[in-house]
Amino acid sequence: MIPVIEFIAVITAACYGILQARTARLDPLGVITVALVTAFGGGTLRDLFLDRHPLFWIEKWYLPLIVFAMAVATCLIRRMPVAFKKYLNVPDAIGLGLFSIVGAQQSLEQGTTFFIASLLGVITGTFGGVISDVLCVRVPALFKSAPLYATCSFTGCWVFLLARYCGIVEPVAALLGAAVVVLFRFASLIWNLQLPEMRDD
């Protein structure tokens, strides 16, 4: 089940990266680069922290090929429909949810504690988007006053971990955790849910 979730996560994250790069009017090389780092950035960082080799996208060599082909195919379309920009947050939220759970689950496989697994789940889910924001000259949502992002990932990871601890079979626990992340993220966007800013005055 987890490999399937990881595959879907890569595809949705790549879609987000491609749409963001096109919105930022990058050239084809930029679109391909942003698609790749969005799809693999968070998972790469997780694997480095866990000292897992080869990195997941090197072991599953077909994933970069698929993302590369998606980006190239998109570059052949001269103009993307303006309506696509309205749905930029959809693949972002789905990728966030799926990658967060994959990160937490694979961290547990390496013998980490639940807390470390939840942190690595957040890193897996968020840092591909952080890198793509930087490449597209945007302040990452993770580091500014904006609708909840990492908090959604952290919450969903704990739902997955606790469900797994309570004996719920892993596929169900994974889908439950991912659903919490996605729905929480959509709710934060709709109702502009934010953490309070830290002020010194």
PDB file of C-alpha atoms in Angstrom:
ATOM      1  CA  MET A   1       0.000   0.000   0.000  1.00  0.00           C
ATOM      2  CA  ILE A   2       2.776   2.448   0.939  1.00  0.00           C
ATOM      3  CA  PRO A   3       4.559   2.091  -2.450  1.00  0.00           C
ATOM      4  CA  VAL A   4       1.264   2.974  -4.161  1.00  0.00           C
ATOM      5  CA  ILE A   5       0.806   6.001  -1.909  1.00  0.00           C
ATOM      6  CA  GLU A   6       4.392   7.068  -2.605  1.00  0.00           C
ATOM      7  CA  PHE A   7       3.850   6.768  -6.356  1.00  0.00           C
ATOM      8  CA  ILE A   8       0.698   8.913  -6.237  1.00  0.00           C
ATOM      9  CA  ALA A   9       2.502  11.403  -3.969  1.00  0.00           C
ATOM     10  CA  VAL A  10       5.312  11.788  -6.505  1.00  0.00           C
ATOM     11  CA  ILE A  11       2.863  12.375  -9.358  1.00  0.00           C
ATOM     12  CA  THR A  12       0.770  14.938  -7.475  1.00  0.00           C
ATOM     13  CA  ALA A  13       3.857  16.758  -6.187  1.00  0.00           C
ATOM     14  CA  ALA A  14       5.250  16.869  -9.719  1.00  0.00           C
ATOM     15  CA  CYS A  15       1.951  18.334 -10.955  1.00  0.00           C
ATOM     16  CA  TYR A  16       2.186  21.041  -8.327  1.00  0.00           C
ATOM     17  CA  GLY A  17       5.797  21.797  -9.246  1.00  0.00           C
ATOM     18  CA  ILE A  18       4.968  21.994 -12.952  1.00  0.00           C
ATOM     19  CA  LEU A  19       1.985  24.289 -12.401  1.00  0.00           C
ATOM     20  CA  GLN A  20       3.956  26.522 -10.062  1.00  0.00           C
ATOM     21  CA  ALA A  21       6.865  26.763 -12.509  1.00  0.00           C
ATOM     22  CA  ARG A  22       4.510  27.590 -15.360  1.00  0.00           C
ATOM     23  CA  THR A  23       2.782  30.219 -13.228  1.00  0.00           C
ATOM     24  CA  ALA A  24       6.201  31.732 -12.489  1.00  0.00           C
ATOM     25  CA  ARG A  25       6.910  31.787 -16.266  1.00  0.00           C
ATOM     26  CA  LEU A  26      10.069  29.694 -16.031  1.00  0.00           C
ATOM     27  CA  ASP A  27      11.696  28.275 -19.141  1.00  0.00           C
ATOM     28  CA  PRO A  28      11.535  24.519 -19.938  1.00  0.00           C
ATOM     29  CA  LEU A  29      14.695  23.778 -17.941  1.00  0.00           C
ATOM     30  CA  GLY A  30      13.178  25.606 -14.991  1.00  0.00           C
ATOM     31  CA  VAL A  31       9.914  23.674 -15.287  1.00  0.00           C
ATOM     32  CA  ILE A  32      11.762  20.338 -15.353  1.00  0.00           C
ATOM     33  CA  THR A  33      13.982  21.320 -12.419  1.00  0.00           C
ATOM     34  CA  VAL A  34      11.107  22.524 -10.251  1.00  0.00           C
ATOM     35  CA  ALA A  35       9.063  19.407 -11.055  1.00  0.00           C
ATOM     36  CA  LEU A  36      11.942  17.136 -10.010  1.00  0.00           C
ATOM     37  CA  VAL A  37      12.847  18.929  -6.797  1.00  0.00           C
ATOM     38  CA  THR A  38       9.213  19.240  -5.748  1.00  0.00           C
ATOM     39  CA  ALA A  39       8.627  15.540  -6.289  1.00  0.00           C
ATOM     40  CA  PHE A  40      11.855  14.329  -4.670  1.00  0.00           C
ATOM     41  CA  GLY A  41      13.185  17.081  -2.398  1.00  0.00           C
ATOM     42  CA  GLY A  42      11.462  16.124   0.848  1.00  0.00           C
ATOM     43  CA  GLY A  43      12.005  12.390   0.417  1.00  0.00           C
ATOM     44  CA  THR A  44      15.677  12.942  -0.390  1.00  0.00           C
ATOM     45  CA  LEU A  45      16.179  14.931   2.798  1.00  0.00           C
ATOM     46  CA  ARG A  46      14.406  12.193   4.800  1.00  0.00           C
ATOM     47  CA  ASP A  47      16.602   9.478   3.294  1.00  0.00           C
ATOM     48  CA  LEU A  48      19.754  11.479   4.055  1.00  0.00           C
ATOM     49  CA  PHE A  49      18.701  11.954   7.683  1.00  0.00           C
ATOM     50  CA  LEU A  50      17.956   8.236   7.997  1.00  0.00           C
ATOM     51  CA  ASP A  51      21.153   7.294   6.117  1.00  0.00           C
ATOM     52  CA  ARG A  52      19.109   5.256   3.633  1.00  0.00           C
ATOM     53  CA  HIS A  53      20.923   4.296   0.460  1.00  0.00           C
ATOM     54  CA  PRO A  54      20.269   4.361  -2.384  1.00  0.00           C
ATOM     55  CA  LEU A  55      17.942   7.358  -2.205  1.00  0.00           C
ATOM     56  CA  PHE A  56      14.359   6.362  -2.937  1.00  0.00           C
ATOM     57  CA  TRP A  57      14.259   7.970  -6.381  1.00  0.00           C
ATOM     58  CA  ILE A  58      17.537   6.306  -7.371  1.00  0.00           C
ATOM     59  CA  GLU A  59      16.303   2.907  -6.235  1.00  0.00           C
ATOM     60  CA  LYS A  60      12.971   3.461  -8.020  1.00  0.00           C
ATOM     61  CA  TRP A  61      14.613   4.832 -11.152  1.00  0.00           C
ATOM     62  CA  TYR A  62      11.341   4.963 -13.089  1.00  0.00           C
ATOM     63  CA  LEU A  63       9.958   7.753 -10.889  1.00  0.00           C
ATOM     64  CA  PRO A  64      12.347  10.476 -12.170  1.00  0.00           C
ATOM     65  CA  LEU A  65      11.693   9.301 -15.729  1.00  0.00           C
ATOM     66  CA  ILE A  66       7.944   9.722 -15.264  1.00  0.00           C
ATOM     67  CA  VAL A  67       8.324  13.176 -13.694  1.00  0.00           C
ATOM     68  CA  PHE A  68      10.772  14.238 -16.435  1.00  0.00           C
ATOM     69  CA  ALA A  69       8.352  13.046 -19.135  1.00  0.00           C
ATOM     70  CA  MET A  70       5.461  14.903 -17.471  1.00  0.00           C
ATOM     71  CA  ALA A  71       7.453  18.138 -17.344  1.00  0.00           C
ATOM     72  CA  VAL A  72       8.639  17.858 -20.954  1.00  0.00           C
ATOM     73  CA  ALA A  73       5.128  17.070 -22.193  1.00  0.00           C
ATOM     74  CA  THR A  74       3.772  20.094 -20.340  1.00  0.00           C
ATOM     75  CA  CYS A  75       6.445  22.329 -21.899  1.00  0.00           C
ATOM     76  CA  LEU A  76       5.063  21.428 -25.323  1.00  0.00           C
ATOM     77  CA  ILE A  77       1.854  23.263 -24.370  1.00  0.00           C
ATOM     78  CA  ARG A  78       2.543  26.905 -25.133  1.00  0.00           C
ATOM     79  CA  ARG A  79      -0.202  28.324 -22.938  1.00  0.00           C
ATOM     80  CA  MET A  80      -1.674  26.683 -19.854  1.00  0.00           C
ATOM     81  CA  PRO A  81      -5.359  27.424 -19.198  1.00  0.00           C
ATOM     82  CA  VAL A  82      -5.699  30.229 -16.649  1.00  0.00           C
ATOM     83  CA  ALA A  83      -8.193  28.094 -14.709  1.00  0.00           C
ATOM     84  CA  PHE A  84      -5.357  25.733 -13.704  1.00  0.00           C
ATOM     85  CA  LYS A  85      -3.888  28.443 -11.473  1.00  0.00           C
ATOM     86  CA  LYS A  86      -7.011  28.346  -9.303  1.00  0.00           C
ATOM     87  CA  TYR A  87      -6.377  24.711  -8.478  1.00  0.00           C
ATOM     88  CA  LEU A  88      -2.684  25.005  -7.618  1.00  0.00           C
ATOM     89  CA  ASN A  89      -3.389  24.142  -3.976  1.00  0.00           C
ATOM     90  CA  VAL A  90      -5.133  20.863  -4.829  1.00  0.00           C
ATOM     91  CA  PRO A  91      -2.070  18.817  -5.891  1.00  0.00           C
ATOM     92  CA  ASP A  92      -0.062  20.591  -3.198  1.00  0.00           C
ATOM     93  CA  ALA A  93      -2.447  19.455  -0.454  1.00  0.00           C
ATOM     94  CA  ILE A  94      -2.667  15.899  -1.781  1.00  0.00           C
ATOM     95  CA  GLY A  95       1.100  15.625  -2.149  1.00  0.00           C
ATOM     96  CA  LEU A  96       1.543  17.050   1.360  1.00  0.00           C
ATOM     97  CA  GLY A  97      -0.800  14.450   2.828  1.00  0.00           C
ATOM     98  CA  LEU A  98       0.575  11.433   1.011  1.00  0.00           C
ATOM     99  CA  PHE A  99       4.257  12.282   1.395  1.00  0.00           C
ATOM    100  CA  SER A 100       3.814  13.044   5.105  1.00  0.00           C
ATOM    101  CA  ILE A 101       2.463   9.568   5.791  1.00  0.00           C
ATOM    102  CA  VAL A 102       5.082   7.872   3.599  1.00  0.00           C
ATOM    103  CA  GLY A 103       7.799   9.744   5.481  1.00  0.00           C
ATOM    104  CA  ALA A 104       6.439   8.753   8.888  1.00  0.00           C
ATOM    105  CA  GLN A 105       5.983   5.110   7.889  1.00  0.00           C
ATOM    106  CA  GLN A 106       9.435   4.745   6.367  1.00  0.00           C
ATOM    107  CA  SER A 107      10.980   6.410   9.412  1.00  0.00           C
ATOM    108  CA  LEU A 108       9.332   3.828  11.656  1.00  0.00           C
ATOM    109  CA  GLU A 109      10.792   1.082   9.474  1.00  0.00           C
ATOM    110  CA  GLN A 110      14.236   2.467  10.333  1.00  0.00           C
ATOM    111  CA  GLY A 111      13.506   2.115  14.053  1.00  0.00           C
ATOM    112  CA  THR A 112      12.825   5.747  14.970  1.00  0.00           C
ATOM    113  CA  THR A 113      10.542   6.851  17.781  1.00  0.00           C
ATOM    114  CA  PHE A 114       7.044   8.119  17.022  1.00  0.00           C
ATOM    115  CA  PHE A 115       8.108  11.730  17.577  1.00  0.00           C
ATOM    116  CA  ILE A 116      11.078  11.491  15.206  1.00  0.00           C
ATOM    117  CA  ALA A 117       8.851   9.695  12.683  1.00  0.00           C
ATOM    118  CA  SER A 118       6.338  12.559  12.841  1.00  0.00           C
ATOM    119  CA  LEU A 119       9.091  15.153  12.300  1.00  0.00           C
ATOM    120  CA  LEU A 120      10.509  13.266   9.342  1.00  0.00           C
ATOM    121  CA  GLY A 121       6.976  12.912   8.000  1.00  0.00           C
ATOM    122  CA  VAL A 122       6.641  16.698   8.078  1.00  0.00           C
ATOM    123  CA  ILE A 123      10.025  17.128   6.401  1.00  0.00           C
ATOM    124  CA  THR A 124       9.083  14.633   3.681  1.00  0.00           C
ATOM    125  CA  GLY A 125       5.751  16.329   3.107  1.00  0.00           C
ATOM    126  CA  THR A 126       6.842  19.961   3.125  1.00  0.00           C
ATOM    127  CA  PHE A 127      10.387  20.446   1.922  1.00  0.00           C
ATOM    128  CA  GLY A 128       9.796  19.668  -1.742  1.00  0.00           C
ATOM    129  CA  GLY A 129       7.344  22.574  -1.751  1.00  0.00           C
ATOM    130  CA  VAL A 130       9.777  24.770   0.172  1.00  0.00           C
ATOM    131  CA  ILE A 131      12.516  24.218  -2.414  1.00  0.00           C
ATOM    132  CA  SER A 132      10.120  24.840  -5.312  1.00  0.00           C
ATOM    133  CA  ASP A 133       8.932  28.083  -3.702  1.00  0.00           C
ATOM    134  CA  VAL A 134      12.524  29.262  -3.392  1.00  0.00           C
ATOM    135  CA  LEU A 135      13.280  28.401  -7.030  1.00  0.00           C
ATOM    136  CA  CYS A 136      10.145  30.287  -8.104  1.00  0.00           C
ATOM    137  CA  VAL A 137      11.215  33.304  -6.003  1.00  0.00           C
ATOM    138  CA  ARG A 138       8.408  32.967  -3.479  1.00  0.00           C
ATOM    139  CA  VAL A 139       8.579  33.064   0.306  1.00  0.00           C
ATOM    140  CA  PRO A 140       7.785  29.463   1.328  1.00  0.00           C
ATOM    141  CA  ALA A 141       4.414  29.061   3.025  1.00  0.00           C
ATOM    142  CA  LEU A 142       6.235  27.157   5.757  1.00  0.00           C
ATOM    143  CA  PHE A 143       8.102  30.270   6.877  1.00  0.00           C
ATOM    144  CA  LYS A 144       5.537  33.056   6.685  1.00  0.00           C
ATOM    145  CA  SER A 145       2.201  34.008   8.159  1.00  0.00           C
ATOM    146  CA  ALA A 146      -0.101  31.918   5.985  1.00  0.00           C
ATOM    147  CA  PRO A 147      -2.786  29.225   6.240  1.00  0.00           C
ATOM    148  CA  LEU A 148      -1.576  26.204   8.210  1.00  0.00           C
ATOM    149  CA  TYR A 149       0.798  23.942   6.318  1.00  0.00           C
ATOM    150  CA  ALA A 150       3.338  22.039   8.417  1.00  0.00           C
ATOM    151  CA  THR A 151       0.783  21.845  11.253  1.00  0.00           C
ATOM    152  CA  CYS A 152      -1.546  19.905   8.955  1.00  0.00           C
ATOM    153  CA  SER A 153       1.247  17.463   8.148  1.00  0.00           C
ATOM    154  CA  PHE A 154       2.234  17.037  11.805  1.00  0.00           C
ATOM    155  CA  THR A 155      -1.371  16.394  12.860  1.00  0.00           C
ATOM    156  CA  GLY A 156      -1.970  13.823  10.124  1.00  0.00           C
ATOM    157  CA  CYS A 157       1.279  12.015  10.949  1.00  0.00           C
ATOM    158  CA  TRP A 158       0.170  11.596  14.547  1.00  0.00           C
ATOM    159  CA  VAL A 159      -3.245  10.339  13.462  1.00  0.00           C
ATOM    160  CA  PHE A 160      -1.452   7.710  11.365  1.00  0.00           C
ATOM    161  CA  LEU A 161       0.993   6.789  14.132  1.00  0.00           C
ATOM    162  CA  LEU A 162      -1.664   6.504  16.842  1.00  0.00           C
ATOM    163  CA  ALA A 163      -4.029   4.572  14.576  1.00  0.00           C
ATOM    164  CA  ARG A 164      -1.202   2.156  13.802  1.00  0.00           C
ATOM    165  CA  TYR A 165      -0.372   1.880  17.522  1.00  0.00           C
ATOM    166  CA  CYS A 166      -4.025   1.086  18.300  1.00  0.00           C
ATOM    167  CA  GLY A 167      -3.908  -1.892  15.951  1.00  0.00           C
ATOM    168  CA  ILE A 168      -5.582  -0.434  12.881  1.00  0.00           C
ATOM    169  CA  VAL A 169      -4.133  -2.119   9.804  1.00  0.00           C
ATOM    170  CA  GLU A 170      -1.468   0.007   8.148  1.00  0.00           C
ATOM    171  CA  PRO A 171      -3.268   0.724   4.832  1.00  0.00           C
ATOM    172  CA  VAL A 172      -6.308   2.057   6.683  1.00  0.00           C
ATOM    173  CA  ALA A 173      -4.172   4.013   9.136  1.00  0.00           C
ATOM    174  CA  ALA A 174      -2.191   5.523   6.241  1.00  0.00           C
ATOM    175  CA  LEU A 175      -5.303   6.604   4.346  1.00  0.00           C
ATOM    176  CA  LEU A 176      -6.806   8.020   7.528  1.00  0.00           C
ATOM    177  CA  GLY A 177      -3.693  10.042   8.299  1.00  0.00           C
ATOM    178  CA  ALA A 178      -3.383  11.326   4.729  1.00  0.00           C
ATOM    179  CA  ALA A 179      -7.064  12.303   4.673  1.00  0.00           C
ATOM    180  CA  VAL A 180      -6.623  14.318   7.870  1.00  0.00           C
ATOM    181  CA  VAL A 181      -3.679  16.218   6.355  1.00  0.00           C
ATOM    182  CA  VAL A 182      -5.509  17.006   3.116  1.00  0.00           C
ATOM    183  CA  LEU A 183      -8.796  18.015   4.748  1.00  0.00           C
ATOM    184  CA  PHE A 184      -7.028  20.062   7.429  1.00  0.00           C
ATOM    185  CA  ARG A 185      -5.030  21.852   4.729  1.00  0.00           C
ATOM    186  CA  PHE A 186      -8.154  22.629   2.688  1.00  0.00           C
ATOM    187  CA  ALA A 187      -9.921  23.872   5.831  1.00  0.00           C
ATOM    188  CA  SER A 188      -6.978  26.159   6.651  1.00  0.00           C
ATOM    189  CA  LEU A 189      -7.102  27.597   3.132  1.00  0.00           C
ATOM    190  CA  ILE A 190     -10.882  28.098   3.143  1.00  0.00           C
ATOM    191  CA  TRP A 191     -11.066  29.675   6.599  1.00  0.00           C
ATOM    192  CA  ASN A 192      -7.547  31.179   6.608  1.00  0.00           C
ATOM    193  CA  LEU A 193      -6.509  29.301   9.741  1.00  0.00           C
ATOM    194  CA  GLN A 194      -3.123  30.560  10.916  1.00  0.00           C
ATOM    195  CA  LEU A 195      -0.846  30.301  13.917  1.00  0.00           C
ATOM    196  CA  PRO A 196      -0.479  33.592  15.838  1.00  0.00           C
ATOM    197  CA  GLU A 197       2.494  35.719  14.906  1.00  0.00           C
ATOM    198  CA  MET A 198       5.260  36.174  17.453  1.00  0.00           C
ATOM    199  CA  ARG A 199       5.513  39.872  18.392  1.00  0.00           C
ATOM    200  CA  ASP A 200       7.895  41.718  20.688  1.00  0.00           C
ATOM    201  CA  ASP A 201       5.827  44.917  21.030  1.00  0.00           C
TER     202      ASP A 201
END
